[in-house]
mmCIF file with all atom_site columns, N, CA and C in Angstrom:
data_model
loop_
_atom_site.group_PDB
_atom_site.id
_atom_site.type_symbol
_atom_site.label_atom_id
_atom_site.label_alt_id
_atom_site.label_comp_id
_atom_site.label_asym_id
_atom_site.label_entity_id
_atom_site.label_seq_id
_atom_site.pdbx_PDB_ins_code
_atom_site.Cartn_x
_atom_site.Cartn_y
_atom_site.Cartn_z
_atom_site.occupancy
_atom_site.B_iso_or_equiv
_atom_site.pdbx_formal_charge
_atom_site.auth_seq_id
_atom_site.auth_comp_id
_atom_site.auth_asym_id
_atom_site.auth_atom_id
_atom_site.pdbx_PDB_model_num
ATOM 1   N N  . UNK A 1 1  ? 43.102  214.997 -66.655 1.00 62.00 ? 1  UNK A N  1
ATOM 2   C CA . UNK A 1 1  ? 44.408  214.574 -66.261 1.00 62.00 ? 1  UNK A CA 1
ATOM 3   C C  . UNK A 1 1  ? 44.979  215.618 -65.302 1.00 62.00 ? 1  UNK A C  1
ATOM 4   N N  . UNK A 1 2  ? 45.586  215.140 -64.241 1.00 73.00 ? 2  UNK A N  1
ATOM 5   C CA . UNK A 1 2  ? 46.180  216.065 -63.278 1.00 73.00 ? 2  UNK A CA 1
ATOM 6   C C  . UNK A 1 2  ? 47.698  216.023 -63.404 1.00 73.00 ? 2  UNK A C  1
ATOM 7   N N  . UNK A 1 3  ? 48.265  217.116 -63.186 1.00 76.00 ? 3  UNK A N  1
ATOM 8   C CA . UNK A 1 3  ? 49.724  217.192 -63.187 1.00 76.00 ? 3  UNK A CA 1
ATOM 9   C C  . UNK A 1 3  ? 50.180  217.665 -61.822 1.00 76.00 ? 3  UNK A C  1
ATOM 10  N N  . UNK A 1 4  ? 51.283  217.133 -61.406 1.00 76.00 ? 4  UNK A N  1
ATOM 11  C CA . UNK A 1 4  ? 51.837  217.562 -60.126 1.00 76.00 ? 4  UNK A CA 1
ATOM 12  C C  . UNK A 1 4  ? 53.254  218.086 -60.356 1.00 76.00 ? 4  UNK A C  1
ATOM 13  N N  . UNK A 1 5  ? 53.548  219.083 -59.644 1.00 79.00 ? 5  UNK A N  1
ATOM 14  C CA . UNK A 1 5  ? 54.894  219.640 -59.749 1.00 79.00 ? 5  UNK A CA 1
ATOM 15  C C  . UNK A 1 5  ? 55.625  219.384 -58.442 1.00 79.00 ? 5  UNK A C  1
ATOM 16  N N  . UNK A 1 6  ? 56.813  218.947 -58.579 1.00 76.00 ? 6  UNK A N  1
ATOM 17  C CA . UNK A 1 6  ? 57.638  218.699 -57.405 1.00 76.00 ? 6  UNK A CA 1
ATOM 18  C C  . UNK A 1 6  ? 58.503  219.922 -57.140 1.00 76.00 ? 6  UNK A C  1
ATOM 19  N N  . UNK A 1 7  ? 58.676  220.234 -55.887 1.00 78.00 ? 7  UNK A N  1
ATOM 20  C CA . UNK A 1 7  ? 59.548  221.374 -55.596 1.00 78.00 ? 7  UNK A CA 1
ATOM 21  C C  . UNK A 1 7  ? 61.002  221.017 -55.941 1.00 78.00 ? 7  UNK A C  1
ATOM 22  N N  . UNK A 1 8  ? 61.675  221.946 -56.532 1.00 81.00 ? 8  UNK A N  1
ATOM 23  C CA . UNK A 1 8  ? 63.070  221.693 -56.881 1.00 81.00 ? 8  UNK A CA 1
ATOM 24  C C  . UNK A 1 8  ? 63.941  221.924 -55.654 1.00 81.00 ? 8  UNK A C  1
ATOM 25  N N  . UNK A 1 9  ? 64.812  220.996 -55.424 1.00 85.00 ? 9  UNK A N  1
ATOM 26  C CA . UNK A 1 9  ? 65.738  221.121 -54.301 1.00 85.00 ? 9  UNK A CA 1
ATOM 27  C C  . UNK A 1 9  ? 67.140  221.320 -54.853 1.00 85.00 ? 9  UNK A C  1
ATOM 28  N N  . UNK A 1 10 ? 67.855  222.133 -54.196 1.00 87.00 ? 10 UNK A N  1
ATOM 29  C CA . UNK A 1 10 ? 69.234  222.383 -54.601 1.00 87.00 ? 10 UNK A CA 1
ATOM 30  C C  . UNK A 1 10 ? 70.162  221.792 -53.551 1.00 87.00 ? 10 UNK A C  1
ATOM 31  N N  . UNK A 1 11 ? 71.211  221.215 -54.037 1.00 89.00 ? 11 UNK A N  1
ATOM 32  C CA . UNK A 1 11 ? 72.205  220.683 -53.112 1.00 89.00 ? 11 UNK A CA 1
ATOM 33  C C  . UNK A 1 11 ? 73.310  221.712 -52.940 1.00 89.00 ? 11 UNK A C  1
ATOM 34  N N  . UNK A 1 12 ? 73.764  221.807 -51.734 1.00 90.00 ? 12 UNK A N  1
ATOM 35  C CA . UNK A 1 12 ? 74.862  222.729 -51.461 1.00 90.00 ? 12 UNK A CA 1
ATOM 36  C C  . UNK A 1 12 ? 76.110  221.912 -51.144 1.00 90.00 ? 12 UNK A C  1
ATOM 37  N N  . UNK A 1 13 ? 77.242  222.305 -51.672 1.00 88.00 ? 13 UNK A N  1
ATOM 38  C CA . UNK A 1 13 ? 78.466  221.554 -51.409 1.00 88.00 ? 13 UNK A CA 1
ATOM 39  C C  . UNK A 1 13 ? 78.932  221.745 -49.969 1.00 88.00 ? 13 UNK A C  1
ATOM 40  N N  . UNK A 1 14 ? 79.616  220.742 -49.466 1.00 86.00 ? 14 UNK A N  1
ATOM 41  C CA . UNK A 1 14 ? 80.202  220.827 -48.140 1.00 86.00 ? 14 UNK A CA 1
ATOM 42  C C  . UNK A 1 14 ? 81.547  221.529 -48.280 1.00 86.00 ? 14 UNK A C  1
ATOM 43  N N  . UNK A 1 15 ? 81.711  222.588 -47.564 1.00 88.00 ? 15 UNK A N  1
ATOM 44  C CA . UNK A 1 15 ? 82.952  223.357 -47.638 1.00 88.00 ? 15 UNK A CA 1
ATOM 45  C C  . UNK A 1 15 ? 83.835  222.963 -46.460 1.00 88.00 ? 15 UNK A C  1
ATOM 46  N N  . UNK A 1 16 ? 85.000  222.420 -46.771 1.00 86.00 ? 16 UNK A N  1
ATOM 47  C CA . UNK A 1 16 ? 85.957  222.026 -45.744 1.00 86.00 ? 16 UNK A CA 1
ATOM 48  C C  . UNK A 1 16 ? 87.201  222.887 -45.926 1.00 86.00 ? 16 UNK A C  1
ATOM 49  N N  . UNK A 1 17 ? 87.636  223.561 -44.879 1.00 93.00 ? 17 UNK A N  1
ATOM 50  C CA . UNK A 1 17 ? 88.851  224.367 -45.003 1.00 93.00 ? 17 UNK A CA 1
ATOM 51  C C  . UNK A 1 17 ? 90.062  223.496 -45.362 1.00 93.00 ? 17 UNK A C  1
ATOM 52  N N  . UNK A 1 18 ? 90.993  224.068 -46.093 1.00 93.00 ? 18 UNK A N  1
ATOM 53  C CA . UNK A 1 18 ? 92.162  223.322 -46.546 1.00 93.00 ? 18 UNK A CA 1
ATOM 54  C C  . UNK A 1 18 ? 93.010  222.785 -45.407 1.00 93.00 ? 18 UNK A C  1
ATOM 55  N N  . UNK A 1 19 ? 93.166  223.556 -44.336 1.00 94.00 ? 19 UNK A N  1
ATOM 56  C CA . UNK A 1 19 ? 93.978  223.101 -43.206 1.00 94.00 ? 19 UNK A CA 1
ATOM 57  C C  . UNK A 1 19 ? 93.331  221.900 -42.519 1.00 94.00 ? 19 UNK A C  1
ATOM 58  N N  . UNK A 1 20 ? 92.034  221.933 -42.402 1.00 94.00 ? 20 UNK A N  1
ATOM 59  C CA . UNK A 1 20 ? 91.342  220.811 -41.754 1.00 94.00 ? 20 UNK A CA 1
ATOM 60  C C  . UNK A 1 20 ? 91.398  219.559 -42.630 1.00 94.00 ? 20 UNK A C  1
ATOM 61  N N  . UNK A 1 21 ? 91.261  219.723 -43.932 1.00 94.00 ? 21 UNK A N  1
ATOM 62  C CA . UNK A 1 21 ? 91.361  218.582 -44.844 1.00 94.00 ? 21 UNK A CA 1
ATOM 63  C C  . UNK A 1 21 ? 92.764  217.996 -44.812 1.00 94.00 ? 21 UNK A C  1
ATOM 64  N N  . UNK A 1 22 ? 93.778  218.858 -44.738 1.00 96.00 ? 22 UNK A N  1
ATOM 65  C CA . UNK A 1 22 ? 95.157  218.375 -44.665 1.00 96.00 ? 22 UNK A CA 1
ATOM 66  C C  . UNK A 1 22 ? 95.397  217.622 -43.365 1.00 96.00 ? 22 UNK A C  1
ATOM 67  N N  . UNK A 1 23 ? 94.810  218.088 -42.281 1.00 96.00 ? 23 UNK A N  1
ATOM 68  C CA . UNK A 1 23 ? 94.953  217.399 -40.998 1.00 96.00 ? 23 UNK A CA 1
ATOM 69  C C  . UNK A 1 23 ? 94.298  216.023 -41.045 1.00 96.00 ? 23 UNK A C  1
ATOM 70  N N  . UNK A 1 24 ? 93.119  215.927 -41.626 1.00 95.00 ? 24 UNK A N  1
ATOM 71  C CA . UNK A 1 24 ? 92.451  214.630 -41.774 1.00 95.00 ? 24 UNK A CA 1
ATOM 72  C C  . UNK A 1 24 ? 93.265  213.697 -42.664 1.00 95.00 ? 24 UNK A C  1
ATOM 73  N N  . UNK A 1 25 ? 93.823  214.231 -43.740 1.00 97.00 ? 25 UNK A N  1
ATOM 74  C CA . UNK A 1 25 ? 94.641  213.422 -44.634 1.00 97.00 ? 25 UNK A CA 1
ATOM 75  C C  . UNK A 1 25 ? 95.884  212.915 -43.922 1.00 97.00 ? 25 UNK A C  1
ATOM 76  N N  . UNK A 1 26 ? 96.551  213.772 -43.163 1.00 98.00 ? 26 UNK A N  1
ATOM 77  C CA . UNK A 1 26 ? 97.738  213.370 -42.421 1.00 98.00 ? 26 UNK A CA 1
ATOM 78  C C  . UNK A 1 26 ? 97.403  212.288 -41.400 1.00 98.00 ? 26 UNK A C  1
ATOM 79  N N  . UNK A 1 27 ? 96.314  212.451 -40.661 1.00 98.00 ? 27 UNK A N  1
ATOM 80  C CA . UNK A 1 27 ? 95.912  211.450 -39.674 1.00 98.00 ? 27 UNK A CA 1
ATOM 81  C C  . UNK A 1 27 ? 95.566  210.118 -40.311 1.00 98.00 ? 27 UNK A C  1
ATOM 82  N N  . UNK A 1 28 ? 94.892  210.156 -41.448 1.00 98.00 ? 28 UNK A N  1
ATOM 83  C CA . UNK A 1 28 ? 94.531  208.924 -42.148 1.00 98.00 ? 28 UNK A CA 1
ATOM 84  C C  . UNK A 1 28 ? 95.766  208.200 -42.662 1.00 98.00 ? 28 UNK A C  1
ATOM 85  N N  . UNK A 1 29 ? 96.703  208.942 -43.234 1.00 98.00 ? 29 UNK A N  1
ATOM 86  C CA . UNK A 1 29 ? 97.944  208.333 -43.729 1.00 98.00 ? 29 UNK A CA 1
ATOM 87  C C  . UNK A 1 29 ? 98.739  207.744 -42.576 1.00 98.00 ? 29 UNK A C  1
ATOM 88  N N  . UNK A 1 30 ? 98.818  208.443 -41.457 1.00 97.00 ? 30 UNK A N  1
ATOM 89  C CA . UNK A 1 30 ? 99.536  207.940 -40.291 1.00 97.00 ? 30 UNK A CA 1
ATOM 90  C C  . UNK A 1 30 ? 98.901  206.653 -39.763 1.00 97.00 ? 30 UNK A C  1
ATOM 91  N N  . UNK A 1 31 ? 97.586  206.618 -39.699 1.00 96.00 ? 31 UNK A N  1
ATOM 92  C CA . UNK A 1 31 ? 96.886  205.417 -39.245 1.00 96.00 ? 31 UNK A CA 1
ATOM 93  C C  . UNK A 1 31 ? 97.112  204.249 -40.204 1.00 96.00 ? 31 UNK A C  1
ATOM 94  N N  . UNK A 1 32 ? 97.082  204.513 -41.499 1.00 94.00 ? 32 UNK A N  1
ATOM 95  C CA . UNK A 1 32 ? 97.305  203.455 -42.490 1.00 94.00 ? 32 UNK A CA 1
ATOM 96  C C  . UNK A 1 32 ? 98.732  202.929 -42.439 1.00 94.00 ? 32 UNK A C  1
ATOM 97  N N  . UNK A 1 33 ? 99.699  203.809 -42.247 1.00 92.00 ? 33 UNK A N  1
ATOM 98  C CA . UNK A 1 33 ? 101.086 203.358 -42.134 1.00 92.00 ? 33 UNK A CA 1
ATOM 99  C C  . UNK A 1 33 ? 101.298 202.518 -40.877 1.00 92.00 ? 33 UNK A C  1
ATOM 100 N N  . UNK A 1 34 ? 100.649 202.880 -39.782 1.00 88.00 ? 34 UNK A N  1
ATOM 101 C CA . UNK A 1 34 ? 100.751 202.081 -38.563 1.00 88.00 ? 34 UNK A CA 1
ATOM 102 C C  . UNK A 1 34 ? 100.126 200.704 -38.773 1.00 88.00 ? 34 UNK A C  1
ATOM 103 N N  . UNK A 1 35 ? 98.971  200.652 -39.430 1.00 85.00 ? 35 UNK A N  1
ATOM 104 C CA . UNK A 1 35 ? 98.339  199.358 -39.712 1.00 85.00 ? 35 UNK A CA 1
ATOM 105 C C  . UNK A 1 35 ? 99.208  198.523 -40.639 1.00 85.00 ? 35 UNK A C  1
ATOM 106 N N  . UNK A 1 36 ? 99.811  199.155 -41.646 1.00 84.00 ? 36 UNK A N  1
ATOM 107 C CA . UNK A 1 36 ? 100.704 198.439 -42.564 1.00 84.00 ? 36 UNK A CA 1
ATOM 108 C C  . UNK A 1 36 ? 101.902 197.874 -41.816 1.00 84.00 ? 36 UNK A C  1
ATOM 109 N N  . UNK A 1 37 ? 102.464 198.639 -40.890 1.00 81.00 ? 37 UNK A N  1
ATOM 110 C CA . UNK A 1 37 ? 103.605 198.152 -40.111 1.00 81.00 ? 37 UNK A CA 1
ATOM 111 C C  . UNK A 1 37 ? 103.204 196.948 -39.266 1.00 81.00 ? 37 UNK A C  1
ATOM 112 N N  . UNK A 1 38 ? 102.115 197.070 -38.529 1.00 77.00 ? 38 UNK A N  1
ATOM 113 C CA . UNK A 1 38 ? 101.730 195.993 -37.624 1.00 77.00 ? 38 UNK A CA 1
ATOM 114 C C  . UNK A 1 38 ? 101.330 194.728 -38.368 1.00 77.00 ? 38 UNK A C  1
ATOM 115 N N  . UNK A 1 39 ? 100.714 194.858 -39.534 1.00 78.00 ? 39 UNK A N  1
ATOM 116 C CA . UNK A 1 39 ? 100.290 193.674 -40.277 1.00 78.00 ? 39 UNK A CA 1
ATOM 117 C C  . UNK A 1 39 ? 101.403 193.131 -41.153 1.00 78.00 ? 39 UNK A C  1
ATOM 118 N N  . UNK A 1 40 ? 102.146 194.005 -41.818 1.00 78.00 ? 40 UNK A N  1
ATOM 119 C CA . UNK A 1 40 ? 103.075 193.531 -42.828 1.00 78.00 ? 40 UNK A CA 1
ATOM 120 C C  . UNK A 1 40 ? 104.532 193.514 -42.485 1.00 78.00 ? 40 UNK A C  1
ATOM 121 N N  . UNK A 1 41 ? 104.984 194.359 -41.589 1.00 76.00 ? 41 UNK A N  1
ATOM 122 C CA . UNK A 1 41 ? 106.417 194.494 -41.374 1.00 76.00 ? 41 UNK A CA 1
ATOM 123 C C  . UNK A 1 41 ? 106.856 193.890 -40.052 1.00 76.00 ? 41 UNK A C  1
ATOM 124 N N  . UNK A 1 42 ? 106.047 194.015 -39.015 1.00 68.00 ? 42 UNK A N  1
ATOM 125 C CA . UNK A 1 42 ? 106.435 193.557 -37.687 1.00 68.00 ? 42 UNK A CA 1
ATOM 126 C C  . UNK A 1 42 ? 106.694 192.057 -37.694 1.00 68.00 ? 42 UNK A C  1
ATOM 127 N N  . UNK A 1 43 ? 107.929 191.657 -37.461 1.00 67.00 ? 43 UNK A N  1
ATOM 128 C CA . UNK A 1 43 ? 108.307 190.243 -37.483 1.00 67.00 ? 43 UNK A CA 1
ATOM 129 C C  . UNK A 1 43 ? 108.698 189.722 -36.107 1.00 67.00 ? 43 UNK A C  1
ATOM 130 N N  . UNK A 1 44 ? 108.520 190.485 -35.077 1.00 58.00 ? 44 UNK A N  1
ATOM 131 C CA . UNK A 1 44 ? 108.908 190.029 -33.757 1.00 58.00 ? 44 UNK A CA 1
ATOM 132 C C  . UNK A 1 44 ? 110.365 190.340 -33.476 1.00 58.00 ? 44 UNK A C  1
ATOM 133 N N  . UNK A 1 45 ? 111.293 189.721 -34.212 1.00 53.00 ? 45 UNK A N  1
ATOM 134 C CA . UNK A 1 45 ? 112.719 189.947 -33.992 1.00 53.00 ? 45 UNK A CA 1
ATOM 135 C C  . UNK A 1 45 ? 113.125 191.359 -34.401 1.00 53.00 ? 45 UNK A C  1
ATOM 136 N N  . UNK A 1 46 ? 112.478 191.911 -35.413 1.00 58.00 ? 46 UNK A N  1
ATOM 137 C CA . UNK A 1 46 ? 112.791 193.268 -35.860 1.00 58.00 ? 46 UNK A CA 1
ATOM 138 C C  . UNK A 1 46 ? 111.742 194.264 -35.387 1.00 58.00 ? 46 UNK A C  1
ATOM 139 N N  . UNK A 1 47 ? 111.011 193.900 -34.385 1.00 62.00 ? 47 UNK A N  1
ATOM 140 C CA . UNK A 1 47 ? 109.919 194.735 -33.898 1.00 62.00 ? 47 UNK A CA 1
ATOM 141 C C  . UNK A 1 47 ? 110.445 195.979 -33.202 1.00 62.00 ? 47 UNK A C  1
ATOM 142 N N  . UNK A 1 48 ? 109.745 197.067 -33.359 1.00 67.00 ? 48 UNK A N  1
ATOM 143 C CA . UNK A 1 48 ? 110.090 198.309 -32.670 1.00 67.00 ? 48 UNK A CA 1
ATOM 144 C C  . UNK A 1 48 ? 109.787 198.181 -31.182 1.00 67.00 ? 48 UNK A C  1
ATOM 145 N N  . UNK A 1 49 ? 108.824 197.353 -30.834 1.00 64.00 ? 49 UNK A N  1
ATOM 146 C CA . UNK A 1 49 ? 108.360 197.252 -29.458 1.00 64.00 ? 49 UNK A CA 1
ATOM 147 C C  . UNK A 1 49 ? 108.975 196.102 -28.685 1.00 64.00 ? 49 UNK A C  1
ATOM 148 N N  . UNK A 1 50 ? 110.126 195.623 -29.078 1.00 67.00 ? 50 UNK A N  1
ATOM 149 C CA . UNK A 1 50 ? 110.789 194.564 -28.336 1.00 67.00 ? 50 UNK A CA 1
ATOM 150 C C  . UNK A 1 50 ? 110.789 193.251 -29.087 1.00 67.00 ? 50 UNK A C  1
ATOM 151 N N  . UNK A 1 51 ? 111.168 192.198 -28.383 1.00 67.00 ? 51 UNK A N  1
ATOM 152 C CA . UNK A 1 51 ? 111.312 190.899 -29.039 1.00 67.00 ? 51 UNK A CA 1
ATOM 153 C C  . UNK A 1 51 ? 110.118 189.976 -28.813 1.00 67.00 ? 51 UNK A C  1
ATOM 154 N N  . UNK A 1 52 ? 108.977 190.514 -28.421 1.00 69.00 ? 52 UNK A N  1
ATOM 155 C CA . UNK A 1 52 ? 107.800 189.662 -28.241 1.00 69.00 ? 52 UNK A CA 1
ATOM 156 C C  . UNK A 1 52 ? 107.109 189.428 -29.579 1.00 69.00 ? 52 UNK A C  1
ATOM 157 N N  . UNK A 1 53 ? 106.333 188.382 -29.651 1.00 74.00 ? 53 UNK A N  1
ATOM 158 C CA . UNK A 1 53 ? 105.661 187.996 -30.890 1.00 74.00 ? 53 UNK A CA 1
ATOM 159 C C  . UNK A 1 53 ? 104.148 188.182 -30.802 1.00 74.00 ? 53 UNK A C  1
ATOM 160 N N  . UNK A 1 54 ? 103.677 188.976 -29.853 1.00 76.00 ? 54 UNK A N  1
ATOM 161 C CA . UNK A 1 54 ? 102.238 189.109 -29.645 1.00 76.00 ? 54 UNK A CA 1
ATOM 162 C C  . UNK A 1 54 ? 101.530 189.706 -30.859 1.00 76.00 ? 54 UNK A C  1
ATOM 163 N N  . UNK A 1 55 ? 102.057 190.782 -31.399 1.00 74.00 ? 55 UNK A N  1
ATOM 164 C CA . UNK A 1 55 ? 101.416 191.416 -32.554 1.00 74.00 ? 55 UNK A CA 1
ATOM 165 C C  . UNK A 1 55 ? 101.495 190.505 -33.765 1.00 74.00 ? 55 UNK A C  1
ATOM 166 N N  . UNK A 1 56 ? 102.649 189.861 -33.956 1.00 73.00 ? 56 UNK A N  1
ATOM 167 C CA . UNK A 1 56 ? 102.815 188.952 -35.092 1.00 73.00 ? 56 UNK A CA 1
ATOM 168 C C  . UNK A 1 56 ? 101.787 187.829 -35.046 1.00 73.00 ? 56 UNK A C  1
ATOM 169 N N  . UNK A 1 57 ? 101.605 187.229 -33.896 1.00 78.00 ? 57 UNK A N  1
ATOM 170 C CA . UNK A 1 57 ? 100.648 186.130 -33.774 1.00 78.00 ? 57 UNK A CA 1
ATOM 171 C C  . UNK A 1 57 ? 99.207  186.625 -33.879 1.00 78.00 ? 57 UNK A C  1
ATOM 172 N N  . UNK A 1 58 ? 98.945  187.847 -33.423 1.00 80.00 ? 58 UNK A N  1
ATOM 173 C CA . UNK A 1 58 ? 97.589  188.383 -33.474 1.00 80.00 ? 58 UNK A CA 1
ATOM 174 C C  . UNK A 1 58 ? 97.133  188.614 -34.909 1.00 80.00 ? 58 UNK A C  1
ATOM 175 N N  . UNK A 1 59 ? 98.032  189.053 -35.783 1.00 79.00 ? 59 UNK A N  1
ATOM 176 C CA . UNK A 1 59 ? 97.673  189.338 -37.174 1.00 79.00 ? 59 UNK A CA 1
ATOM 177 C C  . UNK A 1 59 ? 98.223  188.285 -38.132 1.00 79.00 ? 59 UNK A C  1
ATOM 178 N N  . UNK A 1 60 ? 98.548  187.110 -37.635 1.00 81.00 ? 60 UNK A N  1
ATOM 179 C CA . UNK A 1 60 ? 99.187  186.071 -38.436 1.00 81.00 ? 60 UNK A CA 1
ATOM 180 C C  . UNK A 1 60 ? 98.353  185.654 -39.641 1.00 81.00 ? 60 UNK A C  1
ATOM 181 N N  . UNK A 1 61 ? 97.077  185.386 -39.450 1.00 83.00 ? 61 UNK A N  1
ATOM 182 C CA . UNK A 1 61 ? 96.227  184.959 -40.568 1.00 83.00 ? 61 UNK A CA 1
ATOM 183 C C  . UNK A 1 61 ? 96.008  186.088 -41.571 1.00 83.00 ? 61 UNK A C  1
ATOM 184 N N  . UNK A 1 62 ? 95.916  187.312 -41.083 1.00 82.00 ? 62 UNK A N  1
ATOM 185 C CA . UNK A 1 62 ? 95.759  188.447 -41.999 1.00 82.00 ? 62 UNK A CA 1
ATOM 186 C C  . UNK A 1 62 ? 96.999  188.616 -42.865 1.00 82.00 ? 62 UNK A C  1
ATOM 187 N N  . UNK A 1 63 ? 98.169  188.303 -42.309 1.00 82.00 ? 63 UNK A N  1
ATOM 188 C CA . UNK A 1 63 ? 99.408  188.394 -43.094 1.00 82.00 ? 63 UNK A CA 1
ATOM 189 C C  . UNK A 1 63 ? 99.343  187.443 -44.280 1.00 82.00 ? 63 UNK A C  1
ATOM 190 N N  . UNK A 1 64 ? 98.918  186.210 -44.047 1.00 83.00 ? 64 UNK A N  1
ATOM 191 C CA . UNK A 1 64 ? 98.825  185.241 -45.145 1.00 83.00 ? 64 UNK A CA 1
ATOM 192 C C  . UNK A 1 64 ? 97.747  185.652 -46.147 1.00 83.00 ? 64 UNK A C  1
ATOM 193 N N  . UNK A 1 65 ? 96.624  186.143 -45.655 1.00 85.00 ? 65 UNK A N  1
ATOM 194 C CA . UNK A 1 65 ? 95.533  186.548 -46.536 1.00 85.00 ? 65 UNK A CA 1
ATOM 195 C C  . UNK A 1 65 ? 95.955  187.692 -47.452 1.00 85.00 ? 65 UNK A C  1
ATOM 196 N N  . UNK A 1 66 ? 96.748  188.621 -46.937 1.00 82.00 ? 66 UNK A N  1
ATOM 197 C CA . UNK A 1 66 ? 97.192  189.774 -47.716 1.00 82.00 ? 66 UNK A CA 1
ATOM 198 C C  . UNK A 1 66 ? 98.453  189.500 -48.527 1.00 82.00 ? 66 UNK A C  1
ATOM 199 N N  . UNK A 1 67 ? 99.033  188.308 -48.385 1.00 84.00 ? 67 UNK A N  1
ATOM 200 C CA . UNK A 1 67 ? 100.182 187.930 -49.208 1.00 84.00 ? 67 UNK A CA 1
ATOM 201 C C  . UNK A 1 67 ? 101.534 188.281 -48.629 1.00 84.00 ? 67 UNK A C  1
ATOM 202 N N  . UNK A 1 68 ? 101.608 188.630 -47.351 1.00 80.00 ? 68 UNK A N  1
ATOM 203 C CA . UNK A 1 68 ? 102.900 188.912 -46.735 1.00 80.00 ? 68 UNK A CA 1
ATOM 204 C C  . UNK A 1 68 ? 103.554 187.605 -46.309 1.00 80.00 ? 68 UNK A C  1
ATOM 205 N N  . UNK A 1 69 ? 104.822 187.388 -46.629 1.00 77.00 ? 69 UNK A N  1
ATOM 206 C CA . UNK A 1 69 ? 105.497 186.179 -46.161 1.00 77.00 ? 69 UNK A CA 1
ATOM 207 C C  . UNK A 1 69 ? 105.874 186.322 -44.687 1.00 77.00 ? 69 UNK A C  1
ATOM 208 N N  . UNK A 1 70 ? 105.775 185.236 -43.958 1.00 69.00 ? 70 UNK A N  1
ATOM 209 C CA . UNK A 1 70 ? 106.198 185.304 -42.555 1.00 69.00 ? 70 UNK A CA 1
ATOM 210 C C  . UNK A 1 70 ? 106.835 184.008 -42.077 1.00 69.00 ? 70 UNK A C  1
ATOM 211 N N  . UNK A 1 71 ? 106.997 183.022 -42.922 1.00 67.00 ? 71 UNK A N  1
ATOM 212 C CA . UNK A 1 71 ? 107.658 181.778 -42.501 1.00 67.00 ? 71 UNK A CA 1
ATOM 213 C C  . UNK A 1 71 ? 108.918 181.599 -43.305 1.00 67.00 ? 71 UNK A C  1
#
């Protein structure tokens, strides 16, 4: 009978500096809040970008799918 030994591998953790992690977290939260605004809050009449309905119509089906009222 033969036996084989596998070499043991060690995993090393990824070290991310705290400032860089905070910057990534801030950017992610900002992006998510912008997506939430454009999909859920932008109603055209109360839009920050004027009285056009382009964004509202572009994400109209996603609004219904996610449960946001718009009619």
